[in-house]
C-alpha positions as CSV (number, residue, x, y, z in Angstrom):
1,M,-67.6,3.5,138.7
2,G,-67.9,4.3,135.0
3,L,-67.9,1.8,132.1
4,R,-64.5,3.0,130.8
5,T,-63.0,2.5,134.3
6,K,-64.4,-1.0,134.6
7,I,-63.1,-2.0,131.1
8,G,-59.7,-0.6,131.9
9,L,-59.5,-2.4,135.2
10,A,-60.7,-5.6,133.7
11,I,-58.0,-5.5,130.9
12,A,-55.3,-4.5,133.4
13,G,-56.4,-7.3,135.8
14,T,-56.5,-9.9,133.1
15,A,-53.0,-8.8,131.9
16,A,-51.7,-9.0,135.5
17,V,-53.2,-12.5,136.0
18,V,-51.7,-13.7,132.7
19,S,-48.3,-12.3,133.5
20,V,-48.3,-14.0,136.9
21,V,-49.4,-17.3,135.5
22,I,-46.9,-17.2,132.7
23,G,-44.2,-16.2,135.2
24,L,-45.0,-19.1,137.5
25,L,-45.0,-21.6,134.6
26,V,-41.6,-20.3,133.3
27,H,-40.2,-20.3,136.9
28,H,-41.4,-23.8,137.5
29,R,-40.2,-25.2,134.2
30,T,-36.8,-23.5,134.6
31,V,-36.3,-24.9,138.1
32,E,-37.3,-28.4,136.9
33,A,-34.9,-28.3,133.9
34,Q,-32.0,-27.1,136.1
35,Y,-32.6,-29.8,138.7
36,D,-32.9,-32.5,136.0
37,S,-29.7,-31.4,134.4
38,A,-27.9,-31.2,137.8
39,R,-29.2,-34.6,138.8
40,S,-27.9,-36.1,135.6
41,Q,-24.5,-34.6,136.2
42,A,-24.5,-35.7,139.8
43,G,-25.2,-39.3,138.8
44,E,-22.3,-39.2,136.4
45,R,-19.9,-37.7,139.0
46,L,-21.1,-40.2,141.6
47,R,-20.5,-43.2,139.2
48,T,-17.0,-42.0,138.5
49,A,-16.3,-41.4,142.2
50,V,-17.5,-45.0,143.1
51,Q,-15.4,-46.5,140.3
52,D,-12.3,-44.5,141.5
53,H,-12.9,-45.5,145.1
54,A,-13.2,-49.2,144.1
55,A,-9.8,-48.8,142.3
56,G,-8.4,-47.2,145.4
57,I,-8.1,-43.8,144.0
58,D,-10.2,-41.1,145.7
59,G,-10.4,-37.7,144.1
60,D,-10.5,-34.3,145.9
61,R,-14.3,-34.2,145.6
62,T,-15.0,-37.7,146.7
63,L,-16.3,-38.0,150.3
64,I,-16.3,-41.3,152.3
65,D,-18.9,-41.5,155.0
66,P,-19.3,-37.7,155.3
67,P,-20.7,-36.7,158.7
68,D,-22.9,-33.9,157.3
69,L,-24.5,-36.1,154.7
70,P,-28.3,-35.4,154.7
71,R,-30.2,-38.0,156.7
72,P,-32.7,-39.1,153.9
73,L,-29.8,-39.6,151.5
74,A,-27.8,-41.6,154.1
75,H,-30.7,-43.9,154.7
76,A,-31.1,-44.5,150.9
77,A,-27.3,-45.2,150.5
78,R,-27.2,-47.7,153.4
79,A,-30.2,-49.5,151.8
80,G,-28.1,-50.0,148.7
81,K,-29.6,-47.3,146.7
82,W,-28.1,-44.1,145.2
83,G,-29.7,-40.8,145.2
84,V,-29.5,-37.0,144.8
85,F,-30.5,-34.5,147.5
86,L,-30.6,-30.7,147.3
87,D,-29.8,-29.3,150.8
88,R,-31.0,-25.7,151.3
89,S,-30.4,-25.6,155.0
90,G,-27.2,-23.5,154.7
91,K,-26.5,-20.1,153.3
92,V,-25.4,-21.7,150.0
93,P,-27.5,-24.6,148.7
94,Q,-25.5,-27.8,148.2
95,L,-26.3,-30.6,145.8
96,W,-25.4,-34.1,147.2
97,A,-25.1,-37.4,145.4
98,A,-24.4,-40.6,147.4
99,S,-24.3,-44.4,147.0
100,G,-23.4,-47.3,149.2
101,Y,-20.2,-49.3,148.4
102,R,-19.7,-52.3,150.6
103,D,-19.9,-51.0,154.2
104,E,-19.1,-47.4,153.2
105,I,-21.0,-44.5,151.7
106,V,-19.4,-42.7,148.8
107,A,-20.7,-39.2,148.2
108,V,-20.0,-36.1,146.2
109,K,-21.3,-32.6,146.6
110,W,-20.9,-29.1,145.0
111,P,-22.6,-25.7,145.5
112,Y,-25.9,-25.0,143.8
113,R,-25.2,-21.3,143.8
114,W,-25.2,-20.7,140.1
115,E,-28.5,-22.3,139.5
116,T,-30.1,-20.5,142.4
117,E,-28.8,-17.1,141.2
118,T,-29.9,-17.9,137.6
119,V,-33.5,-18.6,138.9
120,R,-33.4,-15.4,141.0
121,D,-32.3,-13.3,138.0
122,L,-35.0,-15.0,135.9
123,D,-37.6,-14.1,138.5
124,R,-36.5,-10.4,138.5
125,V,-36.8,-10.4,134.7
126,L,-40.2,-12.0,134.8
127,W,-41.5,-9.6,137.4
128,A,-40.2,-6.6,135.4
129,A,-41.6,-8.0,132.1
130,G,-44.9,-8.7,133.8
131,G,-45.1,-5.2,135.3
132,V,-44.2,-3.6,132.0
133,G,-46.7,-5.8,130.2
134,T,-49.4,-5.0,132.7
135,A,-48.8,-1.3,132.4
136,L,-48.9,-1.4,128.6
137,A,-52.1,-3.5,128.8
138,C,-53.6,-1.0,131.3
139,A,-52.7,1.9,129.0
140,A,-54.1,0.0,126.0
141,G,-57.2,-0.9,128.0
142,L,-57.8,2.7,129.1
143,L,-57.3,3.9,125.5
144,V,-59.9,1.4,124.2
145,A,-62.2,2.1,127.1
146,T,-61.9,5.9,126.6
147,R,-62.7,5.6,122.9
148,L,-65.6,3.3,123.7
149,G,-66.8,5.6,126.5
150,R,-66.7,8.6,124.2
151,R,-68.8,6.8,121.6
152,L,-71.3,5.7,124.2
153,T,-71.4,9.2,125.8
154,A,-72.0,10.9,122.4
155,K,-74.8,8.4,121.7
156,A,-76.3,8.8,125.1
157,D,-76.3,12.6,124.7
158,A,-78.1,12.3,121.4
159,A,-80.6,9.8,122.8
160,Q,-81.3,12.2,125.7
161,R,-81.9,15.1,123.2
162,I,-84.4,12.8,121.5
163,A,-86.1,12.0,124.8
164,D,-86.2,15.8,125.6
165,G,-88.2,16.4,122.5
166,D,-85.5,17.2,119.8
167,L,-86.8,14.9,117.1
168,T,-84.1,16.0,114.7
169,A,-81.3,14.6,116.9
170,R,-79.7,11.4,115.6
171,L,-77.0,9.2,116.9
172,P,-73.7,9.2,115.0
173,L,-72.8,6.0,113.1
174,H,-69.2,4.9,112.9
175,G,-68.0,1.4,112.1
176,K,-69.9,-1.9,112.0
177,D,-69.8,-3.1,115.6
178,E,-72.6,-3.7,118.0
179,I,-72.7,-0.1,119.2
180,T,-73.2,1.2,115.7
181,R,-76.0,-1.3,115.2
182,L,-77.6,-0.1,118.4
183,A,-77.3,3.5,117.3
184,A,-78.8,2.7,113.9
185,A,-81.8,1.0,115.6
186,V,-82.3,4.0,117.9
187,N,-82.2,6.3,114.8
188,T,-84.8,4.2,113.1
189,M,-87.0,4.3,116.2
190,A,-86.5,8.1,116.4
191,D,-87.5,8.5,112.7
192,A,-90.6,6.4,113.2
193,L,-91.5,8.3,116.4
194,A,-90.9,11.7,114.7
195,A,-93.1,10.8,111.8
196,R,-95.9,9.6,114.0
197,L,-95.8,12.7,116.2
198,R,-95.8,15.0,113.2
199,A,-98.8,13.1,111.8
200,E,-100.7,13.3,115.1
201,R,-99.9,17.0,115.5
202,E,-100.9,17.8,111.9
203,V,-104.2,16.0,112.4
204,T,-104.8,17.8,115.7
205,A,-104.0,21.2,114.2
206,N,-106.2,20.5,111.2
207,I,-109.1,19.4,113.3
208,A,-108.8,22.5,115.5
209,H,-108.6,24.8,112.5
210,E,-111.6,23.1,110.9
211,L,-113.6,23.5,114.1
212,R,-112.7,27.2,114.5
213,T,-115.3,28.5,112.0
214,P,-118.3,26.4,113.2
215,V,-117.4,27.1,116.9
216,A,-117.3,30.8,116.1
217,G,-120.7,30.4,114.5
218,M,-122.0,28.6,117.6
219,V,-120.8,31.4,119.9
220,T,-122.5,34.0,117.7
221,A,-125.7,32.0,117.6
222,A,-125.6,31.5,121.3
223,G,-125.4,35.3,121.8
224,L,-128.6,35.7,119.9
225,L,-130.6,33.4,122.1
226,P,-133.3,35.0,124.3
227,P,-132.2,35.6,127.9
228,G,-132.6,32.7,130.3
229,R,-130.8,29.9,132.1
230,P,-130.7,27.6,129.0
231,A,-129.1,30.4,126.9
232,E,-126.5,30.9,129.6
233,L,-125.6,27.2,129.6
234,V,-125.3,27.2,125.8
235,R,-123.1,30.3,125.9
236,E,-120.9,28.9,128.6
237,A,-120.4,25.6,126.7
238,A,-119.8,27.4,123.4
239,G,-117.3,29.7,125.1
240,R,-115.5,26.8,126.7
241,L,-115.4,25.0,123.4
242,R,-113.9,28.1,121.7
243,E,-111.2,28.3,124.4
244,L,-110.4,24.6,123.9
245,V,-110.0,25.0,120.2
246,D,-107.8,28.1,120.6
247,D,-105.7,26.2,123.1
248,V,-105.2,23.3,120.7
249,I,-104.3,25.7,117.9
250,E,-101.7,27.4,120.2
251,V,-100.2,24.1,121.2
252,A,-99.9,23.2,117.5
253,R,-98.1,26.5,116.8
254,L,-95.7,25.9,119.7
255,D,-95.0,22.4,118.4
256,A,-94.1,23.8,115.0
257,A,-91.3,25.8,116.7
258,G,-92.0,28.8,114.4
259,E,-92.9,31.3,117.1
260,E,-91.3,34.8,117.0
261,V,-90.6,36.7,120.2
262,R,-91.3,40.5,120.2
263,T,-89.4,41.8,123.1
264,E,-89.8,45.2,124.8
265,V,-88.7,46.7,128.2
266,C,-91.5,46.6,130.7
267,G,-92.1,46.4,134.4
268,L,-92.8,42.8,135.5
269,G,-95.2,43.8,138.2
270,D,-97.4,45.7,135.7
271,V,-97.4,42.8,133.3
272,V,-98.4,40.4,136.1
273,R,-101.2,42.7,137.3
274,R,-102.7,42.9,133.8
275,A,-102.5,39.1,133.4
276,V,-104.2,38.5,136.7
277,G,-106.9,41.1,136.0
278,G,-107.6,39.5,132.7
279,A,-107.7,36.0,134.0
280,V,-109.8,36.4,137.1
281,G,-112.4,38.8,135.7
282,G,-113.1,40.4,139.1
283,A,-113.2,37.1,141.0
284,E,-112.3,37.3,144.7
285,G,-109.6,35.4,146.5
286,V,-106.8,36.3,144.2
287,S,-104.1,38.8,145.2
288,V,-100.9,40.1,143.7
289,R,-97.8,40.8,145.9
290,V,-95.0,42.7,144.3
291,V,-92.2,42.1,146.8
292,R,-89.5,43.5,144.5
293,D,-90.4,44.8,141.1
294,V,-87.9,44.7,138.2
295,E,-87.8,45.8,134.6
296,V,-87.4,43.0,132.1
297,E,-86.7,42.7,128.4
298,T,-89.2,40.1,127.2
299,D,-92.4,39.5,125.3
300,P,-95.1,40.8,127.7
301,R,-97.9,39.1,125.8
302,R,-96.4,35.7,126.3
303,V,-95.6,36.4,130.0
304,E,-99.3,37.4,130.5
305,R,-100.3,34.2,128.9
306,I,-98.2,32.1,131.2
307,V,-99.3,33.9,134.4
308,A,-103.0,33.8,133.3
309,N,-102.7,30.0,132.7
310,F,-101.1,29.6,136.1
311,V,-103.9,31.6,137.8
312,T,-106.7,29.9,135.8
313,N,-105.3,26.4,136.7
314,A,-105.1,27.4,140.4
315,L,-108.7,28.6,140.4
316,R,-110.0,25.7,138.5
317,H,-108.2,22.9,140.3
318,G,-107.1,24.4,143.6
319,R,-108.7,26.6,146.3
320,V,-108.6,30.2,147.2
321,P,-106.8,32.2,148.4
322,V,-104.5,32.3,145.4
323,V,-101.4,34.5,145.9
324,V,-99.4,35.7,142.9
325,A,-96.0,37.0,144.0
326,V,-93.3,38.9,142.1
327,E,-89.8,38.9,143.6
328,G,-87.1,40.0,141.2
329,G,-87.4,38.1,138.0
330,V,-89.4,35.3,139.6
331,V,-93.2,35.0,139.4
332,S,-94.9,32.4,141.6
333,V,-98.6,31.4,141.8
334,R,-99.6,29.6,145.0
335,D,-103.0,28.1,145.9
336,Q,-104.4,26.1,148.8
337,G,-105.6,23.1,146.9
338,G,-104.4,19.5,147.2
339,G,-101.2,20.1,145.2
340,F,-100.1,18.9,141.8
341,P,-100.3,15.2,141.0
342,E,-97.1,13.2,141.3
343,A,-97.0,12.4,137.5
344,L,-96.9,16.2,136.7
345,L,-94.1,16.8,139.3
346,A,-92.1,13.9,137.9
347,G,-92.4,14.5,134.2
348,G,-93.8,18.0,133.8
349,P,-97.2,18.9,132.3
350,Q,-98.3,16.9,129.3
351,R,-101.3,17.5,127.0
352,F,-104.3,15.2,127.4
353,R,-103.0,13.9,130.7
354,T,-105.4,13.9,133.7
355,G,-104.7,13.2,137.3
356,A,-106.0,13.6,140.8
357,R,-105.9,17.4,140.5
358,E,-106.0,17.9,136.8
359,T,-109.4,16.9,135.4
360,G,-109.1,18.8,132.1
361,L,-106.9,18.1,129.1
362,G,-103.7,19.4,130.5
363,L,-103.3,22.1,127.8
364,G,-103.0,25.2,130.1
365,L,-99.8,24.2,131.8
366,T,-98.5,22.7,128.6
367,I,-98.9,26.0,126.9
368,A,-97.3,27.8,129.8
369,R,-94.2,25.6,129.6
370,G,-94.1,26.0,125.8
371,Q,-94.3,29.8,126.0
372,A,-91.6,29.8,128.6
373,E,-89.3,27.8,126.3
374,V,-90.0,30.3,123.5
375,L,-88.9,33.2,125.9
376,G,-85.8,31.3,127.1
377,A,-87.3,31.2,130.6
378,S,-88.1,28.2,132.9
379,V,-91.1,27.0,134.8
380,R,-91.2,24.9,137.9
381,F,-94.0,23.0,139.7
382,A,-93.9,22.0,143.3
383,N,-96.2,21.2,146.3
384,E,-95.6,23.3,149.4
385,G,-97.6,23.6,152.6
386,G,-100.5,21.5,151.2
387,G,-100.9,23.6,148.1
388,A,-99.5,23.9,144.6
389,V,-96.8,26.4,143.5
390,A,-96.2,27.2,139.9
391,T,-93.1,29.4,139.2
392,L,-92.0,31.4,136.2
393,D,-88.3,32.3,136.3
394,L,-87.4,35.3,134.1
395,S,-84.1,36.1,135.9
396,A,-82.1,36.1,132.6
397,A,-84.3,38.9,131.2
398,V,-84.0,41.3,134.2
399,L,-82.6,44.7,133.5
400,R,-82.9,46.6,136.8
401,S,-84.9,46.5,140.0
402,G,-87.8,48.6,141.1
403,G,-90.2,48.9,144.1
404,G,-92.8,46.7,145.6
405,G,-96.5,46.8,146.5
406,L,-99.6,44.8,147.2
407,V,-102.8,44.5,145.1
């Protein structure tokens, strides 16, 4: 049940309860006022009837020892008291007044129909007014709840955009109520978060750029070392450091959101084969299955980068065999390792995050996802059959289908 529904029901329920309470109070006070007035009139009529009976003159409405006198009133009259009694046992209510005079009971009565009908009409008016008031309150409550719900929905959408990485999104500010104060606080938090992230990304990018020249010198110097195992270790470490610096620079470029896509029509199977060939460098245990080839209009360089990162991650953190499959506009990379960590499946790849499977800095899959966003494609990560499956979906870029094959 949504917030607007809860607010509308709460207002409608409150209006209904207030209407019922007010109706009961009005009904009760009206009945009491009518009875008090009728009781006063009954006392005056009884007094006149007793005086006339004592003078030997009985009017048409004067009753002497009536057989249908209500029993409680008869007991009171015989005890020397006078009283009034409303008898509702018949179809028409009767108001009795009686008093004892010597050995006789003098009584008067008249129909209580007008008072009863007046109360009945009043009840109908009260029910109608309560229903109309409840309906109006319900409509007003739904209107208020709808406006409040729209404001909260708009602010929730903006907050979700901020959570998804759009640091330019801000919550709209209208009015001076608590919701506006909350929106202003969220905007302030988003400004501070955006400033901190920009500063961190600038520092990371600057450090990477500053390291690029000395790392290139290290790689060149390592190539001049005499052959031997120590030289191989130095060259491997220098190469790995150069790859890391290049990855950091690429992440910084993707964060800057200034990447340009250069599209061309190409066969997806050929692009995947080139990417795998460049990534594995002749390593065994990696195969490409083109179940259904397609032509796509995309940036092949970025597609190759994504597939190469998937394959490299599978070889580095999983186990062979690694199968790269192309089926339509979907490319999947499956390994036989222990699967992706739960944190990656829940929140996606994040830089500098390590887990049970990912012992590096998490840049490869982060770059793959960033490149996919630039292409307008999507990437998915899942664990199936004890292994990890990374998927690139380029269905939106498919032009037409081709054949299949196995490499």
